[in-house]
Structures are given as C-alpha cells and as structure tokens.
Amino acid sequence: MIAALFFAFAAVAVAGAILMVVHRNPVYSALFLILTLFAIAGLFVLLNAPFIAAVHVIVYAGAIMVLFLFVVLLMDLEEERVRRHRLKLAQILGIVAAAVLLVEVGVFLKAGFAGAATQGPDGSQIIGDTESIGRLLFTEYLFPFEIASVLLLSGIIGSVLLAKLKLRS
Amino acid sequence: MIIPISYYLILSGILFTIGVVGVLTRRNAIVIFMSIELMLNAVNLTLIAFSKQFNSLDGHVFVFFVMVVAAAEVAVGLALIVAIFRTKESIFVDDFNLLKW
C-alpha cells in the first residue's frame, strides 16, 4: 500500500516537474509546479511529517504559487520565442552539466545507503507533528527562529521598496 | 513494504536535476524561479527522508527554515522581475545584459 502510494506520488511529481520545465506558457508551468508540490506533500505524509506536509501545501501551493500567478498576470504574456540558435553553447553546456549531475547522483546511490531506519529505544518511529516541532523550535532552535523573523521582515521591506521604486526608463 | 531511503534520494536527485535543466535552458525569468523552487523542494525531500532514517526531528526544523528562506527569496525576486519588466518590457533573461560590458 505504502509502496503503491510512493510510486504514484513519485510519478506525479516527476511528470509535473518535466511538464513544468518544457511547457512554453508560464501559467501552465505554474499549475504543473503546483501539482508537483502536492505530490511532494503526499511524500512528506508518507515520511511521518504531517506538519511539514501541511505547511508545505499552505506556504508553497497557497502563498508562493499565488504570488507567481499574480506576477504572470501583471506581465504582458508573450509565449517564449523559439529561436534558430536555440541550442547555443550555454544550453548545450547546461544539458551536459545536468547529465553529469544525474550520473553522479546515480553512482552515489548505487554505492548504496541500505541501513535500516533508526528507531527509538522502544522501537517507535518519531512523528513530526505540530507539538514536537513547536517544542523543538522554541527551545533548541529559538535563536534561528528569531533570525528567520528578521529575514522575513527584510524580505517584506525589500519587496515593498522595489515595488514603489520610481524607475528612470 | 518499507520504502528504503535510497528511493527517496533517487527521486530527489531526479527532481533536482530537472530543476537544474530548467534553470539552464529556459529564458523566462519566472519559469527559472519556479525551477529554483523545485530544486529547493528536492532538497527538502532529502532532509525529511534522512530525518526519518535517523529518527530525529532536526530535519523537519531545517525544512521549516528552508521554506522561510524560499518565501523571502520569491517575494524579493518577483519584485525585482516586476521592476525589470517595467523598465525593459521583457522578462526574458537574455534581454537583461545591463551588467555586461
């Protein structure tokens, strides 16, 4: 059952990602990315991380992708032009680099990491629910948590400033 | 059947590679941003998988912080794209050669 779910989610995630990259229209790209994000959220649930799965759907599919779609709406949509020199040097290099990366990942994984999952003293698996993650965030990771709020504040200020900027054209 | 962690790592590697290809081959700045999001998600998947493997919650907290950084980055990046679009009337990255000389 879990295996079937894993393979289903994995297939949806990979298919959505590929379609996102190859689709010419950015609106469809965004929709396929949302599909991929939901599949990854399903994988998070399979990995005993319900809190992260929920936050993932809320933040990514809910907030970030809406932002993307609004920006696409603001732009005058123009389909990406197919150019004659499409496969120029940079793109060939890009594809080669990606192939090398994939081979590297494959070799690394073939070397194997086949240990059984670690378990607690009583043989239990830890579950990342809201309570345990909140406890961790407010004790051990309190300082990074506060720094994250500063980062978000600077992000807000930066985007407001950029949006209000009077540009010389 | 328990899914071994290597399956998750392979999936994560595939997703990351698709993201790299997207960043390197697409010219639409918004799609490039989406590919970066895809790469961040692949790394998040790895962190959660290892978190399960080692029976620890630290990976979950790291994913939380990655999401914070991704949200801030997307907000600023999209604001930059809008600002560039208002001056250059284009979001194709090969039209942006302001820093080239």
CSV table of C-alpha atoms in Angstrom, one decimal:
chain,number,residue,atom,x,y,z
A,1,MET,CA,0.0,0.0,0.0
A,2,ILE,CA,2.7,2.5,1.0
A,3,ALA,CA,4.8,1.4,-1.9
A,4,ALA,CA,2.0,1.9,-4.3
A,5,LEU,CA,1.4,5.4,-2.8
A,6,PHE,CA,5.1,6.2,-3.0
A,7,PHE,CA,5.4,5.2,-6.7
A,8,ALA,CA,2.2,7.1,-7.5
A,9,PHE,CA,3.3,10.3,-5.8
A,10,ALA,CA,6.8,10.0,-7.3
A,11,ALA,CA,5.5,9.5,-10.8
A,12,VAL,CA,3.1,12.5,-10.4
A,13,ALA,CA,6.0,14.7,-9.0
A,14,VAL,CA,8.4,13.8,-11.8
A,15,ALA,CA,5.8,14.2,-14.6
A,16,GLY,CA,4.7,17.5,-13.2
A,17,ALA,CA,8.3,18.7,-12.9
A,18,ILE,CA,9.1,17.7,-16.5
A,19,LEU,CA,6.0,19.3,-17.9
A,20,MET,CA,6.7,22.5,-15.9
A,21,VAL,CA,10.1,22.8,-17.5
A,22,VAL,CA,9.1,22.0,-21.1
A,23,HIS,CA,5.8,23.9,-21.2
A,24,ARG,CA,6.1,27.2,-23.1
A,25,ASN,CA,3.3,29.0,-21.3
A,26,PRO,CA,4.3,30.2,-17.8
A,27,VAL,CA,0.8,29.8,-16.4
A,28,TYR,CA,0.7,26.1,-17.2
A,29,SER,CA,4.2,25.9,-15.8
A,30,ALA,CA,3.0,27.3,-12.5
A,31,LEU,CA,0.0,24.9,-12.5
A,32,PHE,CA,2.2,21.9,-13.1
A,33,LEU,CA,4.5,23.0,-10.4
A,34,ILE,CA,1.6,23.1,-8.0
A,35,LEU,CA,0.8,19.5,-9.0
A,36,THR,CA,4.4,18.6,-8.2
A,37,LEU,CA,4.2,20.4,-4.9
A,38,PHE,CA,1.1,18.5,-3.9
A,39,ALA,CA,2.8,15.2,-4.8
A,40,ILE,CA,5.8,16.1,-2.6
A,41,ALA,CA,3.4,17.0,0.2
A,42,GLY,CA,2.0,13.5,-0.1
A,43,LEU,CA,5.5,12.0,0.1
A,44,PHE,CA,6.0,14.1,3.3
A,45,VAL,CA,3.0,12.4,4.8
A,46,LEU,CA,4.4,9.0,3.9
A,47,LEU,CA,7.6,10.1,5.7
A,48,ASN,CA,5.9,10.7,9.0
A,49,ALA,CA,5.9,14.5,8.6
A,50,PRO,CA,2.3,15.7,8.7
A,51,PHE,CA,3.1,19.2,10.0
A,52,ILE,CA,5.7,19.8,7.3
A,53,ALA,CA,3.3,18.5,4.7
A,54,ALA,CA,0.5,20.9,5.8
A,55,VAL,CA,2.9,23.9,5.9
A,56,HIS,CA,4.2,22.9,2.5
A,57,VAL,CA,0.8,23.0,0.9
A,58,ILE,CA,-0.1,26.2,2.7
A,59,VAL,CA,3.1,28.1,2.0
A,60,TYR,CA,4.1,26.8,-1.4
A,61,ALA,CA,0.8,25.9,-3.1
A,62,GLY,CA,-1.1,28.6,-1.2
A,63,ALA,CA,1.1,31.6,-1.0
A,64,ILE,CA,4.1,31.3,-3.2
A,65,MET,CA,2.4,30.0,-6.3
A,66,VAL,CA,-0.4,32.6,-6.0
A,67,LEU,CA,2.3,35.2,-5.9
A,68,PHE,CA,3.8,33.6,-9.1
A,69,LEU,CA,0.4,33.6,-10.8
A,70,PHE,CA,-0.2,37.3,-9.9
A,71,VAL,CA,3.1,38.3,-11.3
A,72,VAL,CA,2.3,36.4,-14.5
A,73,LEU,CA,-1.0,38.2,-14.7
A,74,LEU,CA,0.8,41.6,-14.3
A,75,MET,CA,3.1,40.8,-17.2
A,76,ASP,CA,2.1,41.1,-20.8
A,77,LEU,CA,2.1,37.4,-21.6
A,78,GLU,CA,4.2,36.6,-24.5
A,79,GLU,CA,5.0,33.0,-25.4
A,80,GLU,CA,8.6,32.1,-25.3
A,81,ARG,CA,10.0,32.6,-28.8
A,82,VAL,CA,11.6,29.6,-30.4
A,83,ARG,CA,14.9,30.8,-31.8
A,84,ARG,CA,17.0,29.4,-34.5
A,85,HIS,CA,20.1,29.4,-32.3
A,86,ARG,CA,18.1,27.6,-29.6
A,87,LEU,CA,20.8,25.1,-28.7
A,88,LYS,CA,23.6,27.6,-28.3
A,89,LEU,CA,26.6,26.9,-26.3
A,90,ALA,CA,25.2,27.8,-22.9
A,91,GLN,CA,22.2,25.5,-23.3
A,92,ILE,CA,24.4,22.6,-24.5
A,93,LEU,CA,26.6,23.1,-21.5
A,94,GLY,CA,23.6,23.2,-19.3
A,95,ILE,CA,22.3,19.9,-20.6
A,96,VAL,CA,25.7,18.3,-20.3
A,97,ALA,CA,26.0,19.6,-16.7
A,98,ALA,CA,22.6,18.2,-15.8
A,99,ALA,CA,23.5,14.8,-17.3
A,100,VAL,CA,26.7,14.7,-15.3
A,101,LEU,CA,24.8,15.6,-12.2
A,102,LEU,CA,22.3,12.9,-12.8
A,103,VAL,CA,25.0,10.3,-13.4
A,104,GLU,CA,26.8,11.5,-10.2
A,105,VAL,CA,23.6,11.0,-8.2
A,106,GLY,CA,23.1,7.6,-9.7
A,107,VAL,CA,26.6,6.5,-8.9
A,108,PHE,CA,26.3,7.8,-5.4
A,109,LEU,CA,23.0,6.0,-4.8
A,110,LYS,CA,24.3,2.8,-6.4
A,111,ALA,CA,27.1,2.8,-3.8
A,112,GLY,CA,24.2,2.4,-1.5
A,113,PHE,CA,22.8,3.5,1.7
A,114,ALA,CA,20.8,0.5,2.8
A,115,GLY,CA,20.8,0.7,6.5
A,116,ALA,CA,17.5,0.1,8.3
A,117,ALA,CA,15.8,3.1,9.7
A,118,THR,CA,16.9,4.0,13.2
A,119,GLN,CA,14.3,3.5,15.8
A,120,GLY,CA,13.7,4.8,19.3
A,121,PRO,CA,14.5,2.7,22.4
A,122,ASP,CA,11.1,1.2,22.4
A,123,GLY,CA,11.2,0.6,18.6
A,124,SER,CA,9.0,3.6,17.8
A,125,GLN,CA,9.3,6.0,14.9
A,126,ILE,CA,9.2,9.7,15.7
A,127,ILE,CA,6.3,11.6,14.1
A,128,GLY,CA,6.8,15.3,13.1
A,129,ASP,CA,3.6,16.7,14.4
A,130,THR,CA,2.9,20.3,15.4
A,131,GLU,CA,3.6,19.8,19.1
A,132,SER,CA,7.0,18.2,18.8
A,133,ILE,CA,8.3,20.6,16.1
A,134,GLY,CA,7.0,23.5,18.1
A,135,ARG,CA,8.8,22.3,21.1
A,136,LEU,CA,12.0,22.0,19.2
A,137,LEU,CA,11.6,25.4,17.5
A,138,PHE,CA,11.0,27.2,20.8
A,139,THR,CA,13.8,25.5,22.7
A,140,GLU,CA,16.8,24.3,20.8
A,141,TYR,CA,16.2,26.4,17.6
A,142,LEU,CA,14.9,29.5,19.3
A,143,PHE,CA,17.7,31.8,18.0
A,144,PRO,CA,17.5,30.7,14.4
A,145,PHE,CA,13.7,31.1,14.6
A,146,GLU,CA,14.1,34.7,15.7
A,147,ILE,CA,16.6,35.3,12.9
A,148,ALA,CA,14.1,33.9,10.4
A,149,SER,CA,11.6,36.6,11.5
A,150,VAL,CA,14.3,39.2,10.8
A,151,LEU,CA,14.9,37.7,7.4
A,152,LEU,CA,11.1,37.7,6.6
A,153,LEU,CA,10.9,41.4,7.7
A,154,SER,CA,13.8,42.3,5.4
A,155,GLY,CA,12.1,40.4,2.6
A,156,ILE,CA,8.9,42.4,3.1
A,157,ILE,CA,10.7,45.7,3.3
A,158,GLY,CA,12.8,44.9,0.2
A,159,SER,CA,9.8,43.9,-1.9
A,160,VAL,CA,7.8,46.9,-0.9
A,161,LEU,CA,10.7,49.2,-1.7
A,162,LEU,CA,11.3,47.5,-5.1
A,163,ALA,CA,7.6,47.8,-5.9
A,164,LYS,CA,7.4,51.5,-5.0
A,165,LEU,CA,10.7,52.4,-6.8
A,166,LYS,CA,10.4,55.2,-9.2
A,167,LEU,CA,12.3,53.9,-12.2
A,168,ARG,CA,14.1,56.0,-14.8
A,169,SER,CA,13.4,54.5,-18.1
B,1,MET,CA,6.7,-2.9,2.3
B,2,ILE,CA,9.0,-0.3,3.8
B,3,ILE,CA,10.4,2.1,1.2
B,4,PRO,CA,14.2,2.3,1.5
B,5,ILE,CA,15.6,5.7,1.9
B,6,SER,CA,17.6,5.4,-1.4
B,7,TYR,CA,14.3,5.5,-3.3
B,8,TYR,CA,13.6,8.9,-1.8
B,9,LEU,CA,17.1,10.0,-2.6
B,10,ILE,CA,16.8,8.9,-6.2
B,11,LEU,CA,13.5,10.8,-6.6
B,12,SER,CA,15.1,13.8,-5.0
B,13,GLY,CA,18.0,13.6,-7.4
B,14,ILE,CA,15.8,13.4,-10.4
B,15,LEU,CA,13.7,16.4,-9.3
B,16,PHE,CA,16.8,18.4,-8.5
B,17,THR,CA,18.2,17.6,-12.0
B,18,ILE,CA,15.0,18.6,-13.7
B,19,GLY,CA,15.3,21.9,-11.8
B,20,VAL,CA,18.9,22.4,-12.9
B,21,VAL,CA,17.9,21.8,-16.5
B,22,GLY,CA,15.0,24.3,-16.2
B,23,VAL,CA,17.3,27.0,-14.8
B,24,LEU,CA,19.9,26.4,-17.5
B,25,THR,CA,17.7,26.1,-20.6
B,26,ARG,CA,14.7,28.3,-20.0
B,27,ARG,CA,14.8,32.0,-20.7
B,28,ASN,CA,11.6,33.1,-19.0
B,29,ALA,CA,12.7,34.6,-15.6
B,30,ILE,CA,9.5,33.4,-13.9
B,31,VAL,CA,10.0,29.8,-15.0
B,32,ILE,CA,13.6,30.0,-13.9
B,33,PHE,CA,12.3,31.0,-10.5
B,34,MET,CA,9.9,28.1,-10.4
B,35,SER,CA,12.8,25.7,-11.3
B,36,ILE,CA,14.7,27.1,-8.3
B,37,GLU,CA,11.7,26.3,-6.1
B,38,LEU,CA,11.7,22.8,-7.5
B,39,MET,CA,15.3,22.4,-6.5
B,40,LEU,CA,14.6,23.6,-3.0
B,41,ASN,CA,11.8,21.1,-2.8
B,42,ALA,CA,14.0,18.3,-3.8
B,43,VAL,CA,16.4,19.2,-1.0
B,44,ASN,CA,13.5,19.4,1.4
B,45,LEU,CA,12.5,15.9,0.5
B,46,THR,CA,16.1,14.7,1.2
B,47,LEU,CA,16.1,16.3,4.6
B,48,ILE,CA,12.8,14.7,5.6
B,49,ALA,CA,13.9,11.3,4.3
B,50,PHE,CA,17.1,11.5,6.4
B,51,SER,CA,15.1,12.7,9.3
B,52,LYS,CA,13.0,9.6,9.2
B,53,GLN,CA,16.1,7.4,8.6
B,54,PHE,CA,17.8,8.8,11.7
B,55,ASN,CA,14.7,9.1,13.8
B,56,SER,CA,15.3,12.7,14.5
B,57,LEU,CA,13.2,15.9,14.1
B,58,ASP,CA,16.1,18.2,13.2
B,59,GLY,CA,15.5,17.7,9.5
B,60,HIS,CA,11.9,19.0,9.9
B,61,VAL,CA,13.2,22.2,11.5
B,62,PHE,CA,15.7,22.7,8.7
B,63,VAL,CA,12.9,22.2,6.1
B,64,PHE,CA,10.9,24.9,8.0
B,65,PHE,CA,13.8,27.3,7.7
B,66,VAL,CA,14.3,26.5,4.0
B,67,MET,CA,10.6,27.4,3.5
B,68,VAL,CA,11.2,30.7,5.2
B,69,VAL,CA,14.1,31.5,3.0
B,70,ALA,CA,12.2,30.4,-0.1
B,71,ALA,CA,9.3,32.6,0.7
B,72,ALA,CA,11.5,35.7,1.3
B,73,GLU,CA,13.5,34.9,-1.8
B,74,VAL,CA,10.4,34.6,-4.0
B,75,ALA,CA,8.9,37.8,-2.7
B,76,VAL,CA,12.1,39.8,-3.4
B,77,GLY,CA,12.8,38.0,-6.6
B,78,LEU,CA,9.4,38.6,-8.1
B,79,ALA,CA,9.5,42.2,-7.1
B,80,LEU,CA,12.8,42.5,-8.9
B,81,ILE,CA,11.3,40.8,-12.0
B,82,VAL,CA,8.4,43.3,-12.0
B,83,ALA,CA,10.8,46.2,-11.6
B,84,ILE,CA,12.9,45.0,-14.5
B,85,PHE,CA,9.8,44.4,-16.6
B,86,ARG,CA,8.7,48.0,-16.1
B,87,THR,CA,12.0,49.3,-17.5
B,88,LYS,CA,12.8,46.7,-20.1
B,89,GLU,CA,9.3,45.5,-21.1
B,90,SER,CA,10.6,41.9,-21.1
B,91,ILE,CA,11.2,39.0,-18.7
B,92,PHE,CA,13.5,37.0,-20.9
B,93,VAL,CA,16.8,36.7,-19.3
B,94,ASP,CA,18.8,37.1,-22.5
B,95,ASP,CA,17.4,40.6,-22.8
B,96,PHE,CA,19.0,41.5,-19.5
B,97,ASN,CA,22.5,42.5,-20.2
B,98,LEU,CA,22.8,45.6,-18.1
B,99,LEU,CA,25.8,44.4,-16.2
B,100,LYS,CA,27.6,43.2,-19.4
B,101,TRP,CA,30.3,45.5,-20.8
